[in-house]
mmCIF file of C-alpha atoms in Angstrom:
data_model
loop_
_atom_site.group_PDB
_atom_site.id
_atom_site.type_symbol
_atom_site.label_atom_id
_atom_site.label_comp_id
_atom_site.label_asym_id
_atom_site.label_seq_id
_atom_site.Cartn_x
_atom_site.Cartn_y
_atom_site.Cartn_z
ATOM 1 C CA GLY Q 205 116.493 109.650 113.156
ATOM 2 C CA ALA Q 206 114.709 112.707 111.904
ATOM 3 C CA GLY Q 207 111.313 112.306 110.339
ATOM 4 C CA VAL Q 208 109.815 114.050 107.353
ATOM 5 C CA SER Q 209 109.869 117.808 107.790
ATOM 6 C CA GLN Q 210 107.847 120.414 105.979
ATOM 7 C CA SER Q 211 107.986 124.169 105.817
ATOM 8 C CA PRO Q 212 106.345 126.485 106.401
ATOM 9 C CA SER Q 213 103.931 124.986 108.893
ATOM 10 C CA ASN Q 214 101.363 127.644 108.069
ATOM 11 C CA LYS Q 215 101.020 129.894 105.066
ATOM 12 C CA VAL Q 216 98.442 132.585 104.470
ATOM 13 C CA THR Q 217 98.417 134.083 101.014
ATOM 14 C CA GLU Q 218 96.235 136.304 98.910
ATOM 15 C CA LYS Q 219 94.299 134.925 96.015
ATOM 16 C CA GLY Q 220 96.370 135.100 92.851
ATOM 17 C CA LYS Q 221 99.764 134.854 94.537
ATOM 18 C CA ASP Q 222 102.203 131.985 94.027
ATOM 19 C CA VAL Q 223 103.317 129.791 96.934
ATOM 20 C CA GLU Q 224 106.092 127.270 97.439
ATOM 21 C CA LEU Q 225 105.883 124.458 99.961
ATOM 22 C CA ARG Q 226 108.941 122.491 100.949
ATOM 23 C CA CYS Q 227 109.429 118.894 102.009
ATOM 24 C CA ASP Q 228 112.538 117.226 103.432
ATOM 25 C CA PRO Q 229 112.069 113.456 103.338
ATOM 26 C CA ILE Q 230 113.687 110.930 105.625
ATOM 27 C CA SER Q 231 117.304 110.468 104.634
ATOM 28 C CA GLY Q 232 117.726 107.505 102.302
ATOM 29 C CA HIS Q 233 114.082 107.277 101.301
ATOM 30 C CA THR Q 234 113.845 107.133 97.537
ATOM 31 C CA ALA Q 235 110.110 107.652 97.231
ATOM 32 C CA LEU Q 236 108.390 110.958 97.986
ATOM 33 C CA TYR Q 237 104.682 111.727 97.848
ATOM 34 C CA TRP Q 238 102.541 114.841 98.114
ATOM 35 C CA TYR Q 239 98.950 114.684 99.313
ATOM 36 C CA ARG Q 240 96.316 117.287 100.048
ATOM 37 C CA GLN Q 241 93.938 117.071 102.994
ATOM 38 C CA SER Q 242 90.891 119.271 102.850
ATOM 39 C CA LEU Q 243 87.427 119.345 104.354
ATOM 40 C CA GLY Q 244 85.014 117.428 102.226
ATOM 41 C CA GLN Q 245 87.748 115.924 100.043
ATOM 42 C CA GLY Q 246 89.668 113.824 102.512
ATOM 43 C CA LEU Q 247 93.235 112.886 101.618
ATOM 44 C CA GLU Q 248 94.017 113.222 97.918
ATOM 45 C CA PHE Q 249 97.150 112.071 96.171
ATOM 46 C CA LEU Q 250 98.908 114.799 94.191
ATOM 47 C CA ILE Q 251 102.282 113.598 92.908
ATOM 48 C CA TYR Q 252 104.864 110.847 93.425
ATOM 49 C CA PHE Q 253 108.616 110.811 92.912
ATOM 50 C CA GLN Q 254 110.681 107.621 92.852
ATOM 51 C CA GLY Q 255 114.406 107.909 92.415
ATOM 52 C CA ASN Q 256 115.339 109.264 89.004
ATOM 53 C CA SER Q 257 112.150 108.084 87.319
ATOM 54 C CA ALA Q 258 109.683 110.506 85.800
ATOM 55 C CA PRO Q 259 107.225 111.611 88.491
ATOM 56 C CA ASP Q 260 103.623 110.450 88.542
ATOM 57 C CA LYS Q 261 101.705 113.704 88.268
ATOM 58 C CA SER Q 262 98.308 112.112 87.806
ATOM 59 C CA GLY Q 263 96.866 113.622 90.979
ATOM 60 C CA LEU Q 264 97.683 117.258 90.317
ATOM 61 C CA PRO Q 265 94.333 119.081 90.120
ATOM 62 C CA SER Q 266 95.356 121.696 87.559
ATOM 63 C CA ASP Q 267 98.335 123.062 85.650
ATOM 64 C CA ARG Q 268 98.739 125.686 88.366
ATOM 65 C CA PHE Q 269 100.276 122.927 90.481
ATOM 66 C CA SER Q 270 103.801 121.670 89.911
ATOM 67 C CA ALA Q 271 106.485 119.964 91.935
ATOM 68 C CA GLU Q 272 110.111 119.158 91.641
ATOM 69 C CA ARG Q 273 112.578 117.089 93.565
ATOM 70 C CA THR Q 274 116.174 118.176 93.550
ATOM 71 C CA GLY Q 275 119.020 115.722 93.956
ATOM 72 C CA GLY Q 276 116.660 112.948 94.884
ATOM 73 C CA SER Q 277 115.964 114.543 98.238
ATOM 74 C CA VAL Q 278 114.177 117.832 98.943
ATOM 75 C CA SER Q 279 110.952 118.519 97.106
ATOM 76 C CA THR Q 280 109.096 121.747 96.432
ATOM 77 C CA LEU Q 281 105.402 121.941 95.584
ATOM 78 C CA THR Q 282 104.496 125.157 93.790
ATOM 79 C CA ILE Q 283 101.008 126.515 93.391
ATOM 80 C CA GLN Q 284 100.678 129.398 90.963
ATOM 81 C CA ARG Q 285 97.897 131.965 90.999
ATOM 82 C CA THR Q 286 96.380 130.498 94.151
ATOM 83 C CA GLN Q 287 92.627 130.184 94.458
ATOM 84 C CA GLN Q 288 90.498 129.892 97.582
ATOM 85 C CA GLU Q 289 89.762 126.259 96.793
ATOM 86 C CA ASP Q 290 93.485 125.565 97.169
ATOM 87 C CA SER Q 291 93.154 126.110 100.919
ATOM 88 C CA ALA Q 292 94.051 122.813 102.559
ATOM 89 C CA VAL Q 293 96.754 121.013 104.475
ATOM 90 C CA TYR Q 294 99.480 119.800 102.133
ATOM 91 C CA LEU Q 295 101.151 116.627 103.368
ATOM 92 C CA CYS Q 296 104.423 115.144 102.258
ATOM 93 C CA ALA Q 297 105.403 111.532 102.835
ATOM 94 C CA SER Q 298 108.405 109.390 102.033
ATOM 95 C CA SER Q 299 109.137 105.691 101.932
ATOM 96 C CA SER Q 300 111.971 103.362 101.127
ATOM 97 C CA GLN Q 301 111.802 101.412 97.919
ATOM 98 C CA GLY Q 302 110.187 98.034 97.728
ATOM 99 C CA GLN Q 303 106.830 96.503 98.447
ATOM 100 C CA SER Q 304 107.844 95.156 101.826
ATOM 101 C CA SER Q 305 108.903 98.602 102.885
ATOM 102 C CA TYR Q 306 105.892 100.380 101.564
ATOM 103 C CA GLU Q 307 105.070 102.201 104.775
ATOM 104 C CA GLN Q 308 104.800 105.887 104.090
ATOM 105 C CA TYR Q 309 106.045 108.278 106.757
ATOM 106 C CA PHE Q 310 104.189 111.547 106.827
ATOM 107 C CA GLY Q 311 105.339 115.018 107.711
ATOM 108 C CA PRO Q 312 103.371 117.491 109.823
ATOM 109 C CA GLY Q 313 101.944 119.250 106.807
ATOM 110 C CA THR Q 314 101.690 122.835 105.635
ATOM 111 C CA ARG Q 315 98.364 124.520 106.286
ATOM 112 C CA LEU Q 316 97.662 126.821 103.339
ATOM 113 C CA THR Q 317 94.993 129.479 103.618
ATOM 114 C CA VAL Q 318 94.130 131.518 100.555
ATOM 115 C CA THR Q 319 92.265 134.714 101.372
ATOM 116 C CA ALA U 943 89.757 101.653 90.021
ATOM 117 C CA GLN U 944 90.805 101.170 93.594
ATOM 118 C CA SER U 945 88.608 102.713 96.253
ATOM 119 C CA VAL U 946 88.119 102.613 99.977
ATOM 120 C CA SER U 947 84.911 103.188 101.919
ATOM 121 C CA GLN U 948 84.712 104.024 105.585
ATOM 122 C CA HIS U 949 81.154 103.860 106.806
ATOM 123 C CA ASN U 950 81.411 105.716 110.077
ATOM 124 C CA HIS U 951 82.362 109.355 109.773
ATOM 125 C CA HIS U 952 81.974 110.253 113.430
ATOM 126 C CA VAL U 953 82.015 107.882 116.382
ATOM 127 C CA ILE U 954 81.575 108.863 120.018
ATOM 128 C CA LEU U 955 82.368 106.362 122.747
ATOM 129 C CA SER U 956 82.912 106.283 126.458
ATOM 130 C CA GLU U 957 86.150 104.952 127.866
ATOM 131 C CA ALA U 958 86.305 101.154 128.108
ATOM 132 C CA ALA U 959 83.769 100.719 125.315
ATOM 133 C CA SER U 960 84.674 98.444 122.427
ATOM 134 C CA LEU U 961 85.469 99.913 119.041
ATOM 135 C CA GLU U 962 84.960 98.673 115.519
ATOM 136 C CA LEU U 963 85.490 100.943 112.524
ATOM 137 C CA GLY U 964 84.416 99.675 109.149
ATOM 138 C CA CYS U 965 86.546 99.683 106.015
ATOM 139 C CA ASN U 966 85.638 98.166 102.673
ATOM 140 C CA TYR U 967 87.862 98.239 99.645
ATOM 141 C CA SER U 968 87.688 97.711 95.961
ATOM 142 C CA TYR U 969 91.034 96.583 94.675
ATOM 143 C CA GLY U 970 92.002 94.416 91.761
ATOM 144 C CA GLY U 971 95.542 93.477 92.603
ATOM 145 C CA THR U 972 97.437 91.897 95.453
ATOM 146 C CA VAL U 973 95.681 93.074 98.562
ATOM 147 C CA ASN U 974 97.673 95.287 100.861
ATOM 148 C CA LEU U 975 95.720 97.248 103.459
ATOM 149 C CA PHE U 976 96.609 99.956 105.929
ATOM 150 C CA TRP U 977 95.129 101.835 108.838
ATOM 151 C CA TYR U 978 96.628 105.219 109.614
ATOM 152 C CA VAL U 979 95.819 107.393 112.621
ATOM 153 C CA GLN U 980 96.087 111.140 113.090
ATOM 154 C CA TYR U 981 96.019 112.273 116.707
ATOM 155 C CA PRO U 982 95.062 115.913 117.331
ATOM 156 C CA GLY U 983 97.922 118.144 116.251
ATOM 157 C CA GLN U 984 100.121 115.254 115.192
ATOM 158 C CA HIS U 985 101.332 113.611 111.979
ATOM 159 C CA LEU U 986 99.570 110.823 110.227
ATOM 160 C CA GLN U 987 101.145 107.611 111.426
ATOM 161 C CA LEU U 988 100.788 103.966 110.583
ATOM 162 C CA LEU U 989 98.614 101.999 112.987
ATOM 163 C CA LEU U 990 98.838 98.606 111.297
ATOM 164 C CA LYS U 991 99.136 96.979 107.905
ATOM 165 C CA TYR U 992 98.253 93.746 106.159
ATOM 166 C CA PHE U 993 100.464 92.344 103.425
ATOM 167 C CA SER U 994 99.983 88.596 103.600
ATOM 168 C CA GLY U 995 99.674 85.703 106.019
ATOM 169 C CA ASP U 996 97.550 85.817 109.148
ATOM 170 C CA PRO U 997 94.465 87.888 108.323
ATOM 171 C CA LEU U 998 94.280 89.120 111.912
ATOM 172 C CA VAL U 999 96.813 91.898 112.220
ATOM 173 C CA LYS U 1000 97.985 93.418 115.474
ATOM 174 C CA GLY U 1001 99.024 97.029 115.570
ATOM 175 C CA ILE U 1002 100.205 99.595 118.050
ATOM 176 C CA LYS U 1003 98.302 100.617 121.160
ATOM 177 C CA GLY U 1004 96.161 97.488 121.300
ATOM 178 C CA PHE U 1005 94.522 97.919 117.918
ATOM 179 C CA GLU U 1006 93.895 95.038 115.565
ATOM 180 C CA ALA U 1007 92.251 94.574 112.190
ATOM 181 C CA GLU U 1008 90.908 91.554 110.384
ATOM 182 C CA PHE U 1009 91.181 91.086 106.648
ATOM 183 C CA ILE U 1010 88.109 89.242 105.372
ATOM 184 C CA LYS U 1011 88.617 88.621 101.683
ATOM 185 C CA SER U 1012 85.077 87.413 101.026
ATOM 186 C CA LYS U 1013 83.670 90.652 102.416
ATOM 187 C CA PHE U 1014 86.350 92.952 100.976
ATOM 188 C CA SER U 1015 86.703 94.303 104.495
ATOM 189 C CA PHE U 1016 89.487 95.336 106.848
ATOM 190 C CA ASN U 1017 87.722 96.537 109.982
ATOM 191 C CA LEU U 1018 89.667 98.104 112.813
ATOM 192 C CA ARG U 1019 88.959 96.957 116.357
ATOM 193 C CA LYS U 1020 89.948 97.655 119.918
ATOM 194 C CA PRO U 1021 88.303 95.900 122.851
ATOM 195 C CA SER U 1022 88.529 98.801 125.281
ATOM 196 C CA VAL U 1023 89.175 102.370 124.122
ATOM 197 C CA GLN U 1024 90.892 105.084 126.098
ATOM 198 C CA TRP U 1025 90.511 108.854 126.032
ATOM 199 C CA SER U 1026 93.915 108.985 124.311
ATOM 200 C CA ASP U 1027 92.483 107.095 121.328
ATOM 201 C CA THR U 1028 90.620 110.239 120.319
ATOM 202 C CA ALA U 1029 91.842 110.778 116.765
ATOM 203 C CA GLU U 1030 90.952 110.463 113.122
ATOM 204 C CA TYR U 1031 91.420 107.030 111.556
ATOM 205 C CA PHE U 1032 92.029 106.377 107.884
ATOM 206 C CA CYS U 1033 91.890 103.127 105.962
ATOM 207 C CA ALA U 1034 94.035 102.991 102.819
ATOM 208 C CA VAL U 1035 95.029 100.795 99.898
ATOM 209 C CA PRO U 1036 97.917 101.248 97.475
ATOM 210 C CA GLY U 1037 97.267 102.795 94.115
ATOM 211 C CA GLY U 1038 98.413 101.055 90.994
ATOM 212 C CA GLY U 1039 102.146 100.458 90.983
ATOM 213 C CA TYR U 1040 102.496 101.420 94.632
ATOM 214 C CA ASN U 1041 102.913 105.015 93.617
ATOM 215 C CA LYS U 1042 100.336 106.356 96.046
ATOM 216 C CA LEU U 1043 97.924 105.482 98.796
ATOM 217 C CA ILE U 1044 94.191 105.813 98.301
ATOM 218 C CA PHE U 1045 92.552 106.826 101.536
ATOM 219 C CA GLY U 1046 89.067 106.467 102.847
ATOM 220 C CA ALA U 1047 87.224 109.563 104.020
ATOM 221 C CA GLY U 1048 88.329 108.972 107.587
ATOM 222 C CA THR U 1049 86.495 108.368 110.845
ATOM 223 C CA ARG U 1050 86.668 110.858 113.684
ATOM 224 C CA LEU U 1051 86.641 109.069 117.005
ATOM 225 C CA ALA U 1052 85.916 110.949 120.205
ATOM 226 C CA VAL U 1053 86.353 109.069 123.468
ATOM 227 C CA HIS U 1054 84.830 110.637 126.549
ATOM 228 C CA PRO U 1055 86.283 109.937 129.995
#
């Protein structure tokens, strides 16, 4: 079946603008994760959604970052008033519920460049 | 807090050489360990995982890893690398409550023909 998809694949924006990044998880996966991959910082966890539970936002670096997940499926990560340090590849992953099925499937990422 | 250390940031090998990439973890709960691989221009994908049982885990493409509890290690090995193994390799452990993965800094492997 289809894997995790993300759009856009690349986004160039000016400092101070808002951006929205989209993630379509694998159908039926209840858990959805956002990570950020940047030079010097490696892979950082941002936010986690599981079913209808309140999301774990503990990884969001500032209040300029927010995310939502509509209908338990598609998720949007929004970055307001972008800064140059926000430049990174934003990765989305999904997994099915349960410890034995903990494998996370990653999307191709959105490369964000803030100029 | 959970953490993962990967000691080798860049590794260069010739084809047919043996590979061992180090991974050490600090984790207080039930130990689950993962190696992910990112080939150039491709998604992160799972290479192998340890949940329980045999501490020697076999993964895809001839990779294996050994969980050594006394050393808090989960090193990745392959007896004979190929040019197609050129990629970045990440060791990871679950965060508390399985709500995230905590990744090591990654190791860039370059295999020369």
